[in-house]
C-alpha cells in the first residue's frame, strides 16, 4: 500500500466497458465525492498511484469527468487527453481489471491570509514522491 488508507478514502471505481473499448467510472462513496479542495489518486489494487490530481469543488464531478475525456480520445476526437494517455488508461485497466479513486481533504492550515486547505501543496508533494505514470506534469 502506497497511500495512507487512514487519510485517503475510496470514492469511485474505474473499469473497462463490456466491449473493452472504453472506460466507465462508478461512484462508490457519495459523501467522499462531495468533498472539495481535495486531493485524489487513481490507484491499482496494491495501492500504487497511477494518477494524482486535485479538485477545487466537487471531487465526484472531477472523477466522473474522466470517461468523457478518455473515451473521446479513444474514439479519435481531439480533447484534453492525448491518444497515448488514453491507451495507457486502457492498458492499466486491462492489466488490473479496475482502478480505485481515493480522496483526501487536508485539514485547513492557518496562514497570514487566513485558513486555507493546502491541497495543491499535498498534490505537488505526492506527485514528486510517487511519479505516477499518468501525470504529465511533474509540478
Protein backbone atom coordinates (compact mmCIF):
# COMPACT_ATOMS: atom_id res chain seq x y z
CA UNK A 1 0.00 0.00 0.00
CA UNK A 2 1.49 3.29 -1.06
CA UNK A 3 -1.08 5.88 0.06
CA UNK A 4 -2.19 6.11 3.69
CA UNK A 5 -5.66 4.49 3.91
CA UNK A 6 -6.36 6.47 7.09
CA UNK A 7 -6.26 9.69 5.07
CA UNK A 8 -7.32 8.58 1.58
CA UNK A 9 -10.82 7.12 1.37
CA UNK A 10 -12.11 5.07 -1.61
CA UNK A 11 -14.70 7.06 -3.55
CA UNK A 12 -15.08 5.66 -7.08
CA UNK A 13 -14.06 2.81 -9.38
CA UNK A 14 -12.90 2.86 -13.00
CA UNK A 15 -13.47 -0.20 -15.18
CA UNK A 16 -13.50 -1.16 -18.83
CA UNK A 17 -16.81 -1.23 -20.66
CA UNK A 18 -18.18 -4.63 -21.64
CA UNK A 19 -16.68 -4.38 -25.12
CA UNK A 20 -13.33 -3.27 -23.58
CA UNK A 21 -13.06 -0.28 -25.93
CA UNK A 22 -13.97 2.47 -23.45
CA UNK A 23 -13.99 3.17 -19.74
CA UNK A 24 -16.63 3.93 -17.15
CA UNK A 25 -16.50 5.38 -13.63
CA UNK A 26 -18.87 4.48 -10.82
CA UNK A 27 -19.18 6.44 -7.57
CA UNK A 28 -18.87 4.15 -4.53
CA UNK A 29 -18.96 6.77 -1.74
CA UNK A 30 -21.23 9.75 -2.43
CA UNK A 31 -20.17 11.56 0.77
CA UNK A 32 -16.47 11.41 -0.18
CA UNK A 33 -17.36 12.62 -3.68
CA UNK A 34 -18.94 15.75 -2.23
CA UNK A 35 -15.59 16.93 -0.83
CA UNK A 36 -13.93 19.96 -2.33
CA UNK A 37 -10.42 21.36 -2.07
CA UNK A 38 -9.20 17.78 -2.02
CA UNK A 39 -6.50 15.55 -3.48
CA UNK A 40 -7.46 12.39 -5.33
CA UNK A 41 -5.48 9.49 -6.73
CA UNK A 42 -6.38 6.68 -9.09
CA UNK A 43 -4.68 3.61 -7.63
CA UNK A 44 -4.17 -0.04 -8.51
CA UNK A 45 -5.36 -2.84 -6.19
CA UNK A 46 -1.98 -2.85 -4.45
CA UNK A 47 -2.24 0.90 -3.77
CA UNK A 48 0.17 2.17 -6.46
CA UNK A 49 -0.94 5.62 -7.65
CA UNK A 50 -1.18 5.94 -11.44
CA UNK A 51 -2.66 9.46 -11.48
CA UNK A 52 -2.79 12.13 -8.76
CA UNK A 53 -4.82 15.32 -9.04
CA UNK A 54 -6.91 17.89 -7.21
CA UNK A 55 -10.42 19.23 -7.30
CA UNK A 56 -11.42 22.70 -6.22
CA UNK A 57 -15.10 21.96 -5.75
CA UNK A 58 -16.74 18.54 -6.14
CA UNK A 59 -14.43 15.52 -6.17
CA UNK A 60 -17.19 13.40 -7.67
CA UNK A 61 -17.68 15.77 -10.57
CA UNK A 62 -13.95 15.62 -11.31
CA UNK A 63 -13.78 11.82 -11.09
CA UNK A 64 -16.86 11.40 -13.28
CA UNK A 65 -15.28 13.60 -15.97
CA UNK A 66 -12.57 11.02 -16.73
CA UNK A 67 -14.63 8.77 -19.05
CA UNK A 68 -15.64 11.69 -21.25
CA UNK A 69 -12.05 12.82 -21.83
CA UNK A 70 -10.55 9.35 -22.21
CA UNK A 71 -13.34 7.91 -24.37
CA UNK A 72 -13.31 10.97 -26.64
CA UNK A 73 -9.61 10.42 -27.26
CA UNK A 74 -10.07 6.68 -27.83
CA UNK A 75 -12.74 7.49 -30.43
CA UNK A 76 -10.22 9.63 -32.32
CA UNK A 77 -11.61 13.03 -31.37
CA UNK A 78 -9.25 15.65 -30.04
CA UNK A 79 -9.55 16.79 -26.46
CA UNK A 80 -7.76 17.23 -23.17
CA UNK A 81 -6.48 13.63 -23.04
CA UNK A 82 -3.89 12.71 -25.68
CA UNK A 83 -4.33 9.39 -27.50
CA UNK A 84 -1.18 7.85 -25.97
CA UNK A 85 -2.51 8.59 -22.46
CA UNK A 86 -5.96 7.16 -23.23
CA UNK A 87 -4.28 3.97 -24.47
CA UNK A 88 -2.28 3.76 -21.24
CA UNK A 89 -5.53 4.00 -19.24
CA UNK A 90 -6.90 1.09 -21.30
CA UNK A 91 -3.70 -0.88 -20.73
CA UNK A 92 -3.82 -0.34 -16.97
CA UNK A 93 -7.45 -1.40 -16.80
CA UNK A 94 -6.74 -4.47 -18.92
CA UNK A 95 -3.86 -5.43 -16.62
CA UNK A 96 -5.56 -4.63 -13.30
CA UNK A 97 -9.28 -5.01 -14.05
CA UNK A 98 -10.16 -1.95 -12.00
CA UNK A 99 -8.67 1.25 -10.61
CA UNK A 100 -9.95 2.87 -7.43
CA UNK A 101 -10.16 6.61 -6.85
CA UNK A 102 -9.23 7.62 -3.32
CA UNK A 103 -9.77 11.10 -1.90
CA UNK A 104 -8.16 13.12 0.87
CA UNK A 105 -9.24 16.56 2.07
CA UNK A 106 -6.35 18.11 4.05
CA UNK A 107 -7.16 19.96 7.25
CA UNK A 108 -7.14 23.77 6.97
CA UNK A 109 -3.88 25.46 7.91
CA UNK A 110 -3.59 28.94 9.41
CA UNK A 111 -1.58 31.27 7.17
CA UNK A 112 -1.07 35.02 7.01
CA UNK A 113 -4.00 35.09 4.58
CA UNK A 114 -6.25 33.10 6.93
CA UNK A 115 -7.27 29.44 6.93
CA UNK A 116 -6.53 27.54 3.72
CA UNK A 117 -6.54 23.88 2.72
CA UNK A 118 -3.09 23.00 1.36
CA UNK A 119 -4.46 20.53 -1.22
CA UNK A 120 -2.30 21.87 -4.06
CA UNK A 121 0.83 21.51 -1.91
CA UNK A 122 -0.16 17.95 -0.97
CA UNK A 123 -0.72 17.10 -4.64
CA UNK A 124 2.67 18.52 -5.61
CA UNK A 125 4.41 16.56 -2.84
CA UNK A 126 2.68 13.28 -3.78
CA UNK A 127 3.46 13.67 -7.49
CA UNK A 128 7.14 14.25 -6.66
CA UNK A 129 7.17 11.30 -4.27
CA UNK A 130 5.36 8.71 -6.44
CA UNK A 131 5.94 9.98 -10.01
CA UNK A 132 2.67 8.43 -11.27
CA UNK A 133 2.67 7.01 -14.78
CA UNK A 134 -0.27 9.13 -15.96
CA UNK A 135 0.71 12.51 -14.53
CA UNK A 136 2.05 14.52 -17.45
CA UNK A 137 3.04 17.47 -15.27
CA UNK A 138 5.63 16.91 -12.60
CA UNK A 139 4.61 20.02 -10.61
